[in-house]
mmCIF file with all atom_site columns, C-alpha atoms and ligand atoms in Angstrom:
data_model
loop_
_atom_site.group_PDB
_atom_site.id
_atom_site.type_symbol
_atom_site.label_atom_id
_atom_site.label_alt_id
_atom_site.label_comp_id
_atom_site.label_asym_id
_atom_site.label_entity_id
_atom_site.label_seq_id
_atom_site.pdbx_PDB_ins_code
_atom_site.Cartn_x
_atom_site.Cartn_y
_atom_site.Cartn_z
_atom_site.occupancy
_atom_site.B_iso_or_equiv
_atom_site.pdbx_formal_charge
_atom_site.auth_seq_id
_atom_site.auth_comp_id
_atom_site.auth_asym_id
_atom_site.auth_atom_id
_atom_site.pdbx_PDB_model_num
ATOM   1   C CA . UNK A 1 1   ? 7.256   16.322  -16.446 1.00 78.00 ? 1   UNK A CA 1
ATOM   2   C CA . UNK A 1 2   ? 10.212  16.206  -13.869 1.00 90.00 ? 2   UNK A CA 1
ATOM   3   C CA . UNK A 1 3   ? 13.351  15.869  -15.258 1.00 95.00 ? 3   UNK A CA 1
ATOM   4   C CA . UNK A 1 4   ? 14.233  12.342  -13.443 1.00 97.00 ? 4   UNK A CA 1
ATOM   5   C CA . UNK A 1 5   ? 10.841  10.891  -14.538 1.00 97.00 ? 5   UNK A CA 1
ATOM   6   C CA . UNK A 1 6   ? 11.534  12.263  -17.964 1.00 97.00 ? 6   UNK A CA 1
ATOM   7   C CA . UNK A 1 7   ? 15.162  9.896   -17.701 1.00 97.00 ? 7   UNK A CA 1
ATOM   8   C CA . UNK A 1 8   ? 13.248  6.926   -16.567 1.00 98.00 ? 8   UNK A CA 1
ATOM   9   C CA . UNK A 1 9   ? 11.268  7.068   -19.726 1.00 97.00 ? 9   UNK A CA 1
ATOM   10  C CA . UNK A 1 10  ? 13.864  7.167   -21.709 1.00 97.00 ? 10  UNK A CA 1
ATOM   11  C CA . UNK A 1 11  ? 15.938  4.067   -20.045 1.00 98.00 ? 11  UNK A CA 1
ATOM   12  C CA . UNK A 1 12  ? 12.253  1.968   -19.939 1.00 98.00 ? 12  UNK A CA 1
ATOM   13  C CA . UNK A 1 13  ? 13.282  -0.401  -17.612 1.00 98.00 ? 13  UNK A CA 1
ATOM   14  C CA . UNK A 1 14  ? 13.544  0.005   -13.862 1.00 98.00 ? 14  UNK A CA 1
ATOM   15  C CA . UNK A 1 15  ? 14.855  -3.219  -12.329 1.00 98.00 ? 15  UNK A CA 1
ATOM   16  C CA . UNK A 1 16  ? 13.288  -3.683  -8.618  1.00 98.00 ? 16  UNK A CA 1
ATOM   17  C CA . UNK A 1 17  ? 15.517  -4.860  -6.297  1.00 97.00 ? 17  UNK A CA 1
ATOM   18  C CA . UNK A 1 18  ? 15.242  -6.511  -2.372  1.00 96.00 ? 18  UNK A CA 1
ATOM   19  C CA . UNK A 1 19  ? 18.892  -6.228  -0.871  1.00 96.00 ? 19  UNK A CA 1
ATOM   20  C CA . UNK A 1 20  ? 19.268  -8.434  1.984   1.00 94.00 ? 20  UNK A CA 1
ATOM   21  C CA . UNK A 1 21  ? 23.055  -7.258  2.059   1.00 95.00 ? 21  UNK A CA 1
ATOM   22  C CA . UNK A 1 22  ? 24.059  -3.584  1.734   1.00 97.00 ? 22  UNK A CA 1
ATOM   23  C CA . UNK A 1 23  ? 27.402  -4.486  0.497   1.00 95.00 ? 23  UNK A CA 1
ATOM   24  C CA . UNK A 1 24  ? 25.359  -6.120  -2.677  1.00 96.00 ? 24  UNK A CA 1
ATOM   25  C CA . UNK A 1 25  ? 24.681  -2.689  -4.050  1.00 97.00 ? 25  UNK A CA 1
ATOM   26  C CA . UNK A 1 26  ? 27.743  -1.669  -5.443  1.00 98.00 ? 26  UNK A CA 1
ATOM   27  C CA . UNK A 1 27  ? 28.589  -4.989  -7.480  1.00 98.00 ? 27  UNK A CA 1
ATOM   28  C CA . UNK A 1 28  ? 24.776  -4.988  -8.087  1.00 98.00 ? 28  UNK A CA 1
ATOM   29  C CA . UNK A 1 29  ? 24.913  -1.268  -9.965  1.00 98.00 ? 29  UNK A CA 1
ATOM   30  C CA . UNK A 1 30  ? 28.084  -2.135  -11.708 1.00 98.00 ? 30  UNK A CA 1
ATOM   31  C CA . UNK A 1 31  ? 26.413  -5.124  -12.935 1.00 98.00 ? 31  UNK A CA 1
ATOM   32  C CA . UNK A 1 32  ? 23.217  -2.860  -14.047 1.00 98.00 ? 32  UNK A CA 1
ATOM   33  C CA . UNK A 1 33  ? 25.501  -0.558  -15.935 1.00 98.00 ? 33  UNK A CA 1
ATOM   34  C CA . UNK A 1 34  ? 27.345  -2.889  -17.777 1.00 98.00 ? 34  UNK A CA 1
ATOM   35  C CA . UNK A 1 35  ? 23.644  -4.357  -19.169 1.00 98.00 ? 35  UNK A CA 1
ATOM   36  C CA . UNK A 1 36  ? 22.685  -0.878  -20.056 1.00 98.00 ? 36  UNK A CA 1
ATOM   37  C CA . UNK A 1 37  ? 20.185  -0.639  -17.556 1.00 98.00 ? 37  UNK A CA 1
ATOM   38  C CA . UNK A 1 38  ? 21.343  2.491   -15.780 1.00 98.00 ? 38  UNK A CA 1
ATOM   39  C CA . UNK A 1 39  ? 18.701  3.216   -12.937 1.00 98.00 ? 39  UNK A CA 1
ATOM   40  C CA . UNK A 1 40  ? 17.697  0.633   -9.961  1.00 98.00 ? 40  UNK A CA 1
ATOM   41  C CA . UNK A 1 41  ? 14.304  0.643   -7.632  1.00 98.00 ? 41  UNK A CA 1
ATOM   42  C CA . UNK A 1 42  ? 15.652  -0.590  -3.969  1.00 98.00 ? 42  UNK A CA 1
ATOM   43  C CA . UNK A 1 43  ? 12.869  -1.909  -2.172  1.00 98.00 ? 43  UNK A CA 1
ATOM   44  C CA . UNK A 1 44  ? 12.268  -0.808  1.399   1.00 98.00 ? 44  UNK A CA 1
ATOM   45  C CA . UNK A 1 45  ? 11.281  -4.475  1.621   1.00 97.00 ? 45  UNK A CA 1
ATOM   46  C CA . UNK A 1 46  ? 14.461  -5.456  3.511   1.00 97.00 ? 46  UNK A CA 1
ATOM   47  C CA . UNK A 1 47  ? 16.240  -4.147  6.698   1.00 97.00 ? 47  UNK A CA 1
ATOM   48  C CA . UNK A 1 48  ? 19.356  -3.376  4.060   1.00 97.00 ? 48  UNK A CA 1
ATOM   49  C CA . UNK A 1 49  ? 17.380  -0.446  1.853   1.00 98.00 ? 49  UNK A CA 1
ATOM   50  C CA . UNK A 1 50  ? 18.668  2.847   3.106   1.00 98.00 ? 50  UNK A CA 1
ATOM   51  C CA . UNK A 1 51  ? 22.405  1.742   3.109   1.00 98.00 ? 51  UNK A CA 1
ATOM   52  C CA . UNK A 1 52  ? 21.946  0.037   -0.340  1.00 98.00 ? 52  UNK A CA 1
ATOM   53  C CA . UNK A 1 53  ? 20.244  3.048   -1.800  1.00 98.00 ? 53  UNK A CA 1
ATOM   54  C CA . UNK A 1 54  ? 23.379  5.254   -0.167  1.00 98.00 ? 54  UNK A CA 1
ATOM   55  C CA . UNK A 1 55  ? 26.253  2.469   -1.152  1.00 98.00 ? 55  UNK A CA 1
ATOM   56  C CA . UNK A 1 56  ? 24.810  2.369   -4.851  1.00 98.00 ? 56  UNK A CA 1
ATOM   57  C CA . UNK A 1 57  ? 24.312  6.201   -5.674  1.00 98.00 ? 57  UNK A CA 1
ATOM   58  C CA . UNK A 1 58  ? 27.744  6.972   -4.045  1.00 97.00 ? 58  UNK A CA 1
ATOM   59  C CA . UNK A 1 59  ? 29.708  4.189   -5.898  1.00 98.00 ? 59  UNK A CA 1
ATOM   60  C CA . UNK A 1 60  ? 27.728  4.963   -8.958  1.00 98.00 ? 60  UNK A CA 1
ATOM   61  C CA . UNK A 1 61  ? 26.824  8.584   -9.556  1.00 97.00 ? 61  UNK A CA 1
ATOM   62  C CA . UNK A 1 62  ? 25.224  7.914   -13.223 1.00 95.00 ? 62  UNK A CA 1
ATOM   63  C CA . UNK A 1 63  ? 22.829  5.670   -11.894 1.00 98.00 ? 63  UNK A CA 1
ATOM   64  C CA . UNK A 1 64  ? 19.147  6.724   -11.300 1.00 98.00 ? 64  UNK A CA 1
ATOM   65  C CA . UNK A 1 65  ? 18.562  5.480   -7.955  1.00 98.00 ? 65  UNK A CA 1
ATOM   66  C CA . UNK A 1 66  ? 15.338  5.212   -6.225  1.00 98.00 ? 66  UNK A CA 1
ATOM   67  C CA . UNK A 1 67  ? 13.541  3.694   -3.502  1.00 98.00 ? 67  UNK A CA 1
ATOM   68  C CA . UNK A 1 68  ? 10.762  1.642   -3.537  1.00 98.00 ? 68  UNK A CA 1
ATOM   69  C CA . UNK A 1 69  ? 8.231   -0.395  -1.392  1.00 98.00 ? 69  UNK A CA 1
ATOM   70  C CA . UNK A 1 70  ? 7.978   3.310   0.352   1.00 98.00 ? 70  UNK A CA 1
ATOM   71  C CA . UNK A 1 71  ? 5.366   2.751   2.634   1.00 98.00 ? 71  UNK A CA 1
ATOM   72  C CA . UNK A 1 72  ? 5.920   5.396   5.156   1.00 98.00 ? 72  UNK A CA 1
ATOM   73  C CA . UNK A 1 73  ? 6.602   9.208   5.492   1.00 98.00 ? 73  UNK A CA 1
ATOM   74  C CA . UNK A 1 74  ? 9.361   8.172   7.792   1.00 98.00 ? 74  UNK A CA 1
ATOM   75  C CA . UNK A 1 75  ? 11.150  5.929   4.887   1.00 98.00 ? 75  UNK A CA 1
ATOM   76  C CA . UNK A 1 76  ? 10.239  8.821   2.598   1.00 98.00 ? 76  UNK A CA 1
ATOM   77  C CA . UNK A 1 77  ? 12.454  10.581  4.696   1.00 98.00 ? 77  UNK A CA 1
ATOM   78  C CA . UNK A 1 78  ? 14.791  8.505   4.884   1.00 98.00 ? 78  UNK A CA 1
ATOM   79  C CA . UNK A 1 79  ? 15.398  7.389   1.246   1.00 98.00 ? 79  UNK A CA 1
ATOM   80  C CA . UNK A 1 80  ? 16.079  11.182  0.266   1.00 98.00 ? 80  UNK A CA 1
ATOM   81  C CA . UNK A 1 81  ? 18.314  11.576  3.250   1.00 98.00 ? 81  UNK A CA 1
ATOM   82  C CA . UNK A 1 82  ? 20.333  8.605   1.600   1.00 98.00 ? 82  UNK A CA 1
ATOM   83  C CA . UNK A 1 83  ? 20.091  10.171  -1.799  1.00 97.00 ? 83  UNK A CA 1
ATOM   84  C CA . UNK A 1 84  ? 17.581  8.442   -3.205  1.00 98.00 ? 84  UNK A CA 1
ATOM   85  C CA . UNK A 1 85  ? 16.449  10.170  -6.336  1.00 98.00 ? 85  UNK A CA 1
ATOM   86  C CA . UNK A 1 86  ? 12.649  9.248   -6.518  1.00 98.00 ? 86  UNK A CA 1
ATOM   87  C CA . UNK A 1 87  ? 10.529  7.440   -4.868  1.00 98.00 ? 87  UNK A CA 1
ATOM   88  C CA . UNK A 1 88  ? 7.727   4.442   -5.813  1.00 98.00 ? 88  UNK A CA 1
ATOM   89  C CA . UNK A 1 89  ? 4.824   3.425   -3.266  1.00 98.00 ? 89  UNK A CA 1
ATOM   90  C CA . UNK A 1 90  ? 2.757   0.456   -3.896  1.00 98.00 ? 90  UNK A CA 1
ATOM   91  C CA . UNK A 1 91  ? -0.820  2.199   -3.159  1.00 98.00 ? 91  UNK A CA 1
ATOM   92  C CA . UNK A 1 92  ? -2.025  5.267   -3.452  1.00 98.00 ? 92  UNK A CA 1
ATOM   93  C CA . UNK A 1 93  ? -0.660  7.145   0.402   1.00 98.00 ? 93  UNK A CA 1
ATOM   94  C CA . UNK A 1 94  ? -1.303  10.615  0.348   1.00 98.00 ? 94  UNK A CA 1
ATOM   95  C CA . UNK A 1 95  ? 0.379   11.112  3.438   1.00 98.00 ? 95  UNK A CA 1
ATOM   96  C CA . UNK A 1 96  ? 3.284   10.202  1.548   1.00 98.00 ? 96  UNK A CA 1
ATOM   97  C CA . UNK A 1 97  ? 2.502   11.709  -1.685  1.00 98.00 ? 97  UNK A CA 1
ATOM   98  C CA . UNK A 1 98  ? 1.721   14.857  -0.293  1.00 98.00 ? 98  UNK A CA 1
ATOM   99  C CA . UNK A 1 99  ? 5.441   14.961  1.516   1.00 98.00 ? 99  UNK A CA 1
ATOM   100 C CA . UNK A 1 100 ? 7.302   14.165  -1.783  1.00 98.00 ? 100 UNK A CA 1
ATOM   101 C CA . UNK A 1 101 ? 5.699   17.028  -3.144  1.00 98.00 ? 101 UNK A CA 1
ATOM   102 C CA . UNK A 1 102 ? 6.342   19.425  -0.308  1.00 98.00 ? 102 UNK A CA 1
ATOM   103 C CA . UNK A 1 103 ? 9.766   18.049  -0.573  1.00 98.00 ? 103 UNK A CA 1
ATOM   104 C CA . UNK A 1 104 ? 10.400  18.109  -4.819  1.00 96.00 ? 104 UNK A CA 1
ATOM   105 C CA . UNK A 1 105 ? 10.928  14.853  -4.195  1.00 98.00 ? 105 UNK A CA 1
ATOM   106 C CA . UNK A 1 106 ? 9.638   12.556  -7.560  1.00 98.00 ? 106 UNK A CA 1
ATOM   107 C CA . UNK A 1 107 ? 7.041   10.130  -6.982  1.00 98.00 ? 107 UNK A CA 1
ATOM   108 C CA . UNK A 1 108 ? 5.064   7.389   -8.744  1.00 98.00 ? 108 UNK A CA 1
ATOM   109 C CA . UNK A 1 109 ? 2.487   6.324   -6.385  1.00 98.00 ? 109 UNK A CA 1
ATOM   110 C CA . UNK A 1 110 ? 0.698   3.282   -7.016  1.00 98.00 ? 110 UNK A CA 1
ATOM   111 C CA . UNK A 1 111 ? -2.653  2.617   -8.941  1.00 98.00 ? 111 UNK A CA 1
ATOM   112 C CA . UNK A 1 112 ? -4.619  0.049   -10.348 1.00 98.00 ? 112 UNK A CA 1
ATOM   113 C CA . UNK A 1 113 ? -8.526  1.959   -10.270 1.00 98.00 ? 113 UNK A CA 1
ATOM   114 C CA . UNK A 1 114 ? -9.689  5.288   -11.630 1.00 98.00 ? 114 UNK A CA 1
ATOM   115 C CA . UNK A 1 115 ? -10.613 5.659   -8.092  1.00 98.00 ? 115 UNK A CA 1
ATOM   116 C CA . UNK A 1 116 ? -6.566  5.589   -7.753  1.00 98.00 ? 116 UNK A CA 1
ATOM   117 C CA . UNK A 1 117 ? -6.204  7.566   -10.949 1.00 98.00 ? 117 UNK A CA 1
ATOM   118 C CA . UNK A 1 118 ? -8.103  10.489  -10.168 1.00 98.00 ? 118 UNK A CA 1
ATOM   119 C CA . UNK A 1 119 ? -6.572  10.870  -6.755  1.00 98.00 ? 119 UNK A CA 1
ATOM   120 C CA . UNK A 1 120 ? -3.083  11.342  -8.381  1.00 98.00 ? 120 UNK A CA 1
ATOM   121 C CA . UNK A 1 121 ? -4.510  13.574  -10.761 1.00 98.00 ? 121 UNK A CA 1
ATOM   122 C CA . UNK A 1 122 ? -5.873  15.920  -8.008  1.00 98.00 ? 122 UNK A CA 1
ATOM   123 C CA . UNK A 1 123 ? -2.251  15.725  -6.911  1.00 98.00 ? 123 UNK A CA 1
ATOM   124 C CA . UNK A 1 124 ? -0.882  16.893  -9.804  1.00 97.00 ? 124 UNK A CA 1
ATOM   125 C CA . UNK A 1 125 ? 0.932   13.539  -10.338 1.00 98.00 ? 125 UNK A CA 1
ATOM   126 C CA . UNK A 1 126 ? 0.625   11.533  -13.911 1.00 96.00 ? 126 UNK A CA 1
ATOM   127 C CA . UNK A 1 127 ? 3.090   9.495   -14.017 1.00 98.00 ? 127 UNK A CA 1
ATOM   128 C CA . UNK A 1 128 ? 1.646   6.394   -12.037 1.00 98.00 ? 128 UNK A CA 1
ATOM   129 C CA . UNK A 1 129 ? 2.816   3.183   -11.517 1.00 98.00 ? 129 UNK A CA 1
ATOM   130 C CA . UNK A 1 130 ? 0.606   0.259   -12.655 1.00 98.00 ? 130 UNK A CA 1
ATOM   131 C CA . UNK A 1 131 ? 0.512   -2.278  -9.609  1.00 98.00 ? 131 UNK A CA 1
ATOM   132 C CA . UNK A 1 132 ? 0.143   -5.485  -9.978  1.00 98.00 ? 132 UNK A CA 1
ATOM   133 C CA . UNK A 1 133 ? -0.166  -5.062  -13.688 1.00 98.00 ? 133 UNK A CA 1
ATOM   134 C CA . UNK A 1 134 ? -0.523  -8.651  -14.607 1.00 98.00 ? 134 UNK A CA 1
ATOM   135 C CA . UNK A 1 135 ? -2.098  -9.875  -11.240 1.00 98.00 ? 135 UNK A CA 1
ATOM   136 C CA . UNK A 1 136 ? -4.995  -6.762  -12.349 1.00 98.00 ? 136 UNK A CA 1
ATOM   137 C CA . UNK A 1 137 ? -5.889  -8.193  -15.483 1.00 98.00 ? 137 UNK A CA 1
ATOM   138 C CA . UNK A 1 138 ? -2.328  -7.209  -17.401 1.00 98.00 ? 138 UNK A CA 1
ATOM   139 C CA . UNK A 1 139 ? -2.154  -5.565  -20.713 1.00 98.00 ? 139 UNK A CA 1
ATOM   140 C CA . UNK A 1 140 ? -6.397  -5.666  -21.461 1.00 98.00 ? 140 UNK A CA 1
ATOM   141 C CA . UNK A 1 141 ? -7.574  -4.229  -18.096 1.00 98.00 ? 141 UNK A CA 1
ATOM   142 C CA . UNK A 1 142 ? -4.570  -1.512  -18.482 1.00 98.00 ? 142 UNK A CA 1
ATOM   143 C CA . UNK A 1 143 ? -6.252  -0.452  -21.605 1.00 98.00 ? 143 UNK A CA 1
ATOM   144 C CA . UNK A 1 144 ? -9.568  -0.467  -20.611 1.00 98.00 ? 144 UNK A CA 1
ATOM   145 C CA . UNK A 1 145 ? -8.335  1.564   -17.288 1.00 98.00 ? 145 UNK A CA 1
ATOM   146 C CA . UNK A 1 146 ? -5.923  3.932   -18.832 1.00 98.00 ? 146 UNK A CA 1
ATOM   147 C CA . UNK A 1 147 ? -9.045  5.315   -21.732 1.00 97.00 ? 147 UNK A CA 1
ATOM   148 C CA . UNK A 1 148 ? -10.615 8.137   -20.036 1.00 97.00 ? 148 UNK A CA 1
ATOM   149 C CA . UNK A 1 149 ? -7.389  9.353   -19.295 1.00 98.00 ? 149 UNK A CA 1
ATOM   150 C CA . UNK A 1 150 ? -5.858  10.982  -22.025 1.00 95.00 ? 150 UNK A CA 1
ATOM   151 C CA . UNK A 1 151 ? -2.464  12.365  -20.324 1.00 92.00 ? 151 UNK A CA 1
ATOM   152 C CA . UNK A 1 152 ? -1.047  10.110  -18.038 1.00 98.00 ? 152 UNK A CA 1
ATOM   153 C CA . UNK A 1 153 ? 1.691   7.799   -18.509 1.00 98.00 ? 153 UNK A CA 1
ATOM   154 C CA . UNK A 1 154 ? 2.058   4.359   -16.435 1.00 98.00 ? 154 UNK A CA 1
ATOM   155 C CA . UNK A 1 155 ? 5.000   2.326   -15.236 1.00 98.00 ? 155 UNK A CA 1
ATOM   156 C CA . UNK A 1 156 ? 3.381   -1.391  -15.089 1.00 98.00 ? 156 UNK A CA 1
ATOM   157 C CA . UNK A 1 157 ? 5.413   -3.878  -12.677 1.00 98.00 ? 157 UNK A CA 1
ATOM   158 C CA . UNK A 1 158 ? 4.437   -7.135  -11.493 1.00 98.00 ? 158 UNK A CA 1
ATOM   159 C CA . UNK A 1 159 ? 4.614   -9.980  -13.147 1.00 98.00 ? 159 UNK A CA 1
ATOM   160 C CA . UNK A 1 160 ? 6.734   -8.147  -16.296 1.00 98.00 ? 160 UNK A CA 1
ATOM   161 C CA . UNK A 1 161 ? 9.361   -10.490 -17.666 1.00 97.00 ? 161 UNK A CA 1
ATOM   162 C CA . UNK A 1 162 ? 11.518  -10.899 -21.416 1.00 96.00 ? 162 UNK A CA 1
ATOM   163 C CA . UNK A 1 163 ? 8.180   -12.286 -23.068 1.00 97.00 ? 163 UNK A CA 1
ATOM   164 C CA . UNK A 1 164 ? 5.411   -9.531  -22.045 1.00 98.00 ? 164 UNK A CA 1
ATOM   165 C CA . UNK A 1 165 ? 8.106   -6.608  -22.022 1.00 98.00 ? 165 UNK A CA 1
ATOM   166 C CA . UNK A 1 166 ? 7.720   -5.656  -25.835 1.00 98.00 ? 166 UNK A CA 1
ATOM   167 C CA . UNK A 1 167 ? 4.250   -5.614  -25.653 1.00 98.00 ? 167 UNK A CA 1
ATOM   168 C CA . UNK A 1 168 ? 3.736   -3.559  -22.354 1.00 98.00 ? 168 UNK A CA 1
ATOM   169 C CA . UNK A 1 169 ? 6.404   -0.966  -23.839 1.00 98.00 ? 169 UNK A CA 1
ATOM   170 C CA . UNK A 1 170 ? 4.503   -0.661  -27.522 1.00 98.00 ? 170 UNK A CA 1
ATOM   171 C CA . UNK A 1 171 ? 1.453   0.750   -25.369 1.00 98.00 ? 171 UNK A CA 1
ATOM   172 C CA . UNK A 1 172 ? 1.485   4.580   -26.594 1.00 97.00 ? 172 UNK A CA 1
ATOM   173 C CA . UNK A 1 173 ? 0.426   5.100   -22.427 1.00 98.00 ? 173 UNK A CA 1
ATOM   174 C CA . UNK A 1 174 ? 3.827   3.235   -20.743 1.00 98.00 ? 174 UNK A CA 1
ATOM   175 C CA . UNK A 1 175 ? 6.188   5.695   -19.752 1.00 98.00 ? 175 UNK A CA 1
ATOM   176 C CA . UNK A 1 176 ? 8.545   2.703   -18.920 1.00 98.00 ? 176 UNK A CA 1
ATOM   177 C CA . UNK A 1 177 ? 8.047   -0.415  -16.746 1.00 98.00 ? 177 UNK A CA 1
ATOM   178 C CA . UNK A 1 178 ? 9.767   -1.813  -13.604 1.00 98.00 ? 178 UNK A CA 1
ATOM   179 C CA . UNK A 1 179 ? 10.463  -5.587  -12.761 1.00 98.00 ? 179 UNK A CA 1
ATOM   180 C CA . UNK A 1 180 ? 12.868  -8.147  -11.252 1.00 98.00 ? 180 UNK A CA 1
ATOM   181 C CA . UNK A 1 181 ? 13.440  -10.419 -13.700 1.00 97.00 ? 181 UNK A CA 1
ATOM   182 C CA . UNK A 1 182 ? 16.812  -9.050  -14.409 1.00 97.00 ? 182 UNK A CA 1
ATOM   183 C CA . UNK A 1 183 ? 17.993  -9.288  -10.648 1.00 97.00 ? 183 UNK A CA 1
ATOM   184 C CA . UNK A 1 184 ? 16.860  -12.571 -9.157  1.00 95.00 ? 184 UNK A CA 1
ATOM   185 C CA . UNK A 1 185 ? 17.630  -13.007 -5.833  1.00 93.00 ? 185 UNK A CA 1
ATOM   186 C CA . UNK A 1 186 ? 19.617  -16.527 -6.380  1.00 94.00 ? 186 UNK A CA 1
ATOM   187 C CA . UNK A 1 187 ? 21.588  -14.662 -8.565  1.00 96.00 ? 187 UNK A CA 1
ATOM   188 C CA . UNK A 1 188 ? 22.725  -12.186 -5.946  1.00 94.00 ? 188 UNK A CA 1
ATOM   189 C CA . UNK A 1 189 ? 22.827  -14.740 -3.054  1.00 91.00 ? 189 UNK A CA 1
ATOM   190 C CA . UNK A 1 190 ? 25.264  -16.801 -5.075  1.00 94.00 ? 190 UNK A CA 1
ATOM   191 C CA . UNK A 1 191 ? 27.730  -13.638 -5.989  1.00 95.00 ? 191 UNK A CA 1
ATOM   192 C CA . UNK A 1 192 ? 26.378  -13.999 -10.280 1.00 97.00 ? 192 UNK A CA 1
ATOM   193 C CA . UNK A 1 193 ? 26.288  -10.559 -11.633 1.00 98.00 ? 193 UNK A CA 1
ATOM   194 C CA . UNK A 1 194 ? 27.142  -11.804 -14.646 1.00 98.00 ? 194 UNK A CA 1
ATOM   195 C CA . UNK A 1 195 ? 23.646  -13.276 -14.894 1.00 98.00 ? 195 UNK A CA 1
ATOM   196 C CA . UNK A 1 196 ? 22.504  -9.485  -13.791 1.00 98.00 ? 196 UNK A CA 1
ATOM   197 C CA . UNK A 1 197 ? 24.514  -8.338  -16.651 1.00 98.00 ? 197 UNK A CA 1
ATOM   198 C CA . UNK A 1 198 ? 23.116  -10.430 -19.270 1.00 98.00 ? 198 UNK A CA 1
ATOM   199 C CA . UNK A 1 199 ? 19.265  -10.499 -18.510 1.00 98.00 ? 199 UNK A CA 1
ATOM   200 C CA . UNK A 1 200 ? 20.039  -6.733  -17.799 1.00 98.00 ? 200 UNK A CA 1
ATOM   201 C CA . UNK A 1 201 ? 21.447  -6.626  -21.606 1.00 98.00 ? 201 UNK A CA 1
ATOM   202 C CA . UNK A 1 202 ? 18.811  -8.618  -22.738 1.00 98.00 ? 202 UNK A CA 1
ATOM   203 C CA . UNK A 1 203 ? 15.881  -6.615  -21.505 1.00 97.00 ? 203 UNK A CA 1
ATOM   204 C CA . UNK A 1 204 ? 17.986  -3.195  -22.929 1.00 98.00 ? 204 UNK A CA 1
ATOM   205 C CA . UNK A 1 205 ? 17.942  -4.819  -26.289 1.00 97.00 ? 205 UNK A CA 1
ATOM   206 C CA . UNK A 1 206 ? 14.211  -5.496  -26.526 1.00 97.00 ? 206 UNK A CA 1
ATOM   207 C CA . UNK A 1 207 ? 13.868  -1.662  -25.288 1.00 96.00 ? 207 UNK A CA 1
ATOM   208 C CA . UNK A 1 208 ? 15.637  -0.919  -28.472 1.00 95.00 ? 208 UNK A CA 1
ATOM   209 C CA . UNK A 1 209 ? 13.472  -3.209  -30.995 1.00 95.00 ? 209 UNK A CA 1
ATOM   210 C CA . UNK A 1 210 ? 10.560  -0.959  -29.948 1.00 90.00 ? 210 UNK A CA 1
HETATM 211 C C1 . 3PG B 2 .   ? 7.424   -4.632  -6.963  1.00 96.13 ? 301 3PG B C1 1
HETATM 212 O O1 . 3PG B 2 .   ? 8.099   -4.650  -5.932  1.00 96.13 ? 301 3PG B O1 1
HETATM 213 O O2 . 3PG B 2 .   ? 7.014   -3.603  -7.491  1.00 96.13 ? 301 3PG B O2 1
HETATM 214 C C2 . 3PG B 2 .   ? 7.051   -5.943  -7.582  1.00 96.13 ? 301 3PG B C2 1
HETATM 215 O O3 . 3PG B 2 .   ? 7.150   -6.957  -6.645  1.00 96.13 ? 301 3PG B O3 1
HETATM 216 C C3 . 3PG B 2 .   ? 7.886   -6.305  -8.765  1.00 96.13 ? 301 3PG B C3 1
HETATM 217 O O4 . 3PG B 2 .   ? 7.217   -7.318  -9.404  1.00 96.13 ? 301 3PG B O4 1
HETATM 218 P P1 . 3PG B 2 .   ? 7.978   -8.517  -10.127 1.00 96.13 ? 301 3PG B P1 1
HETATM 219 O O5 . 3PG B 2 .   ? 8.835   -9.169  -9.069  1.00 96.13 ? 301 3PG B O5 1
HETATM 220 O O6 . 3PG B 2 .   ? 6.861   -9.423  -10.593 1.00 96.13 ? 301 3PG B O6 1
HETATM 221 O O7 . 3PG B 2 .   ? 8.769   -7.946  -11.253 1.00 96.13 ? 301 3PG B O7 1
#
C-alpha cells in the first residue's frame, strides 16, 4: 500500500473540510494539530480549495494534506500543483483515476457498488472510499458489500459523527474514515478553533479506545 495511505490508516480520521476563505487554512491546521488529528481533506467544493490546500501544507509541513470533492482531471492537476498529497473523488472517474496513477499521485476514488468495487480493483486501487456510507445503508450494507472482497480496505464518510465512529473503526475492513463533524462550518465562520480543537481531540481519543 502507498506510503501516505498507509499514514492515513494509522491517524483514522480524515476531517473534510469546505474553505470559503483561504486565509482559514492555516488557523484551521493548527487547530487540527493541536486535537491530534494531523491530516485534513479540502474540498474542491469552494472557489478557496487550491490556495487552502497550498496555505495549509506550507504553514504546516506535518500535516497530511489532501484534496477532495476532485471532480475533474483539471483539479487533479491542480491540487498536486498546490501540494496536495492525495486525492479523494466522490464516484468512481476513471478519467481521473487513471491520471493519479500516471502521475503517483494517491487516490481513493469513490464507491458504494461492487459494480464500483471491481472497477477500482481493475485499477489496481483498494483502498476505496465508502460514499455516502450512512445515506447507503451505513454499517449493515458496508458489510454485506465489502464480503466478496477479501483485500480491500474502505474509508466510510458521510454521515460519520462521535456516536457511529467507534463502531465504523472496529470493522476489521476500515482503513480509517473521513467526516466533518470536527470542523463545522459555524465554527470557522465565527473564528472558534478551539471548538476544532476539542471535537478534533475528542474524535482522536475514541481512535485510541479501539
Ligand atoms: C464529503 O465531502 O465526503 C462528505 O460530505 C462528508 O460527509 P459529512 O459532512 O457527513 O461528514
Amino acid at each position: 500500500m502507498n506510503d501516505i495511505l498507509q499514514q492515513l490508516g494509522h491517524i483514522k480520521i480524515i476531517p473534510i473540510i469546505a474553505l470559503e476563505e483561504a486565509e482559514t487554512a492555516v488557523p484551521l491546521g493548527k487547530a487540527l494539530l493541536a486535537g491530534g488529528l494531523p491530516c485534513a481533506e479540502i474540498t474542491f467544493r469552494t472557489a478557496a480549495a487550491a490556495e487552502a490546500i497550498q496555505k495549509m501544507s506550507a504553514a504546516h509541513p506535518d500535516m497530511l494534506v489532501g484534496a477532495g470533492t476532485v471532480l475533474t482531471v483539471a483539479q487533479a492537476r491542480q491540487a498536486k500543483a498546490v501540494g496536495a498529497q492525495f486525492i479523494v473523488t466522490p464516484g468512481f472517474d476513471t478519467a481521473v483515476v487513471d491520471w493519479c496513477l500516471a502521475h503517483e499521485m494517491p487516490i481513493t476514488p469513490g464507491v458504494i457498488t461492487p459494480t464500483d468495487i471491481n472497477q477500482a480493483l481493475a485499477k489496481g486501487l483498494n483502498v476505496l472510499k465508502f460514499f455516502p456510507a450512512e445515506a447507503a445503508g451505513g454499517i449493515k450494507f458496508l458489510k454485506a458489500v465489502a464480503a466478496p472482497y477479501g483485500g480491500v480496505k474502505f474509508i466510510p464518510t458521510g454521515g460519520i459523527n462521535e456516536t457511529n465512529l467507534a463502531d465504523y473503526l472496529r470493522l476489521p475492513m476500515v482503513h480509517a474514515c473521513g467526516g466533518s463533524f470536527m470542523v463545522e462550518k459555524s465554527w470557522l465562520s465565527a473564528g472558534q478553533f478551539d471548538k476544532v480543537t476539542e471535537m478534533s481531540a475528542r474524535a482522536a481519543a475514541i481512535v485510541k479506545t479501539i
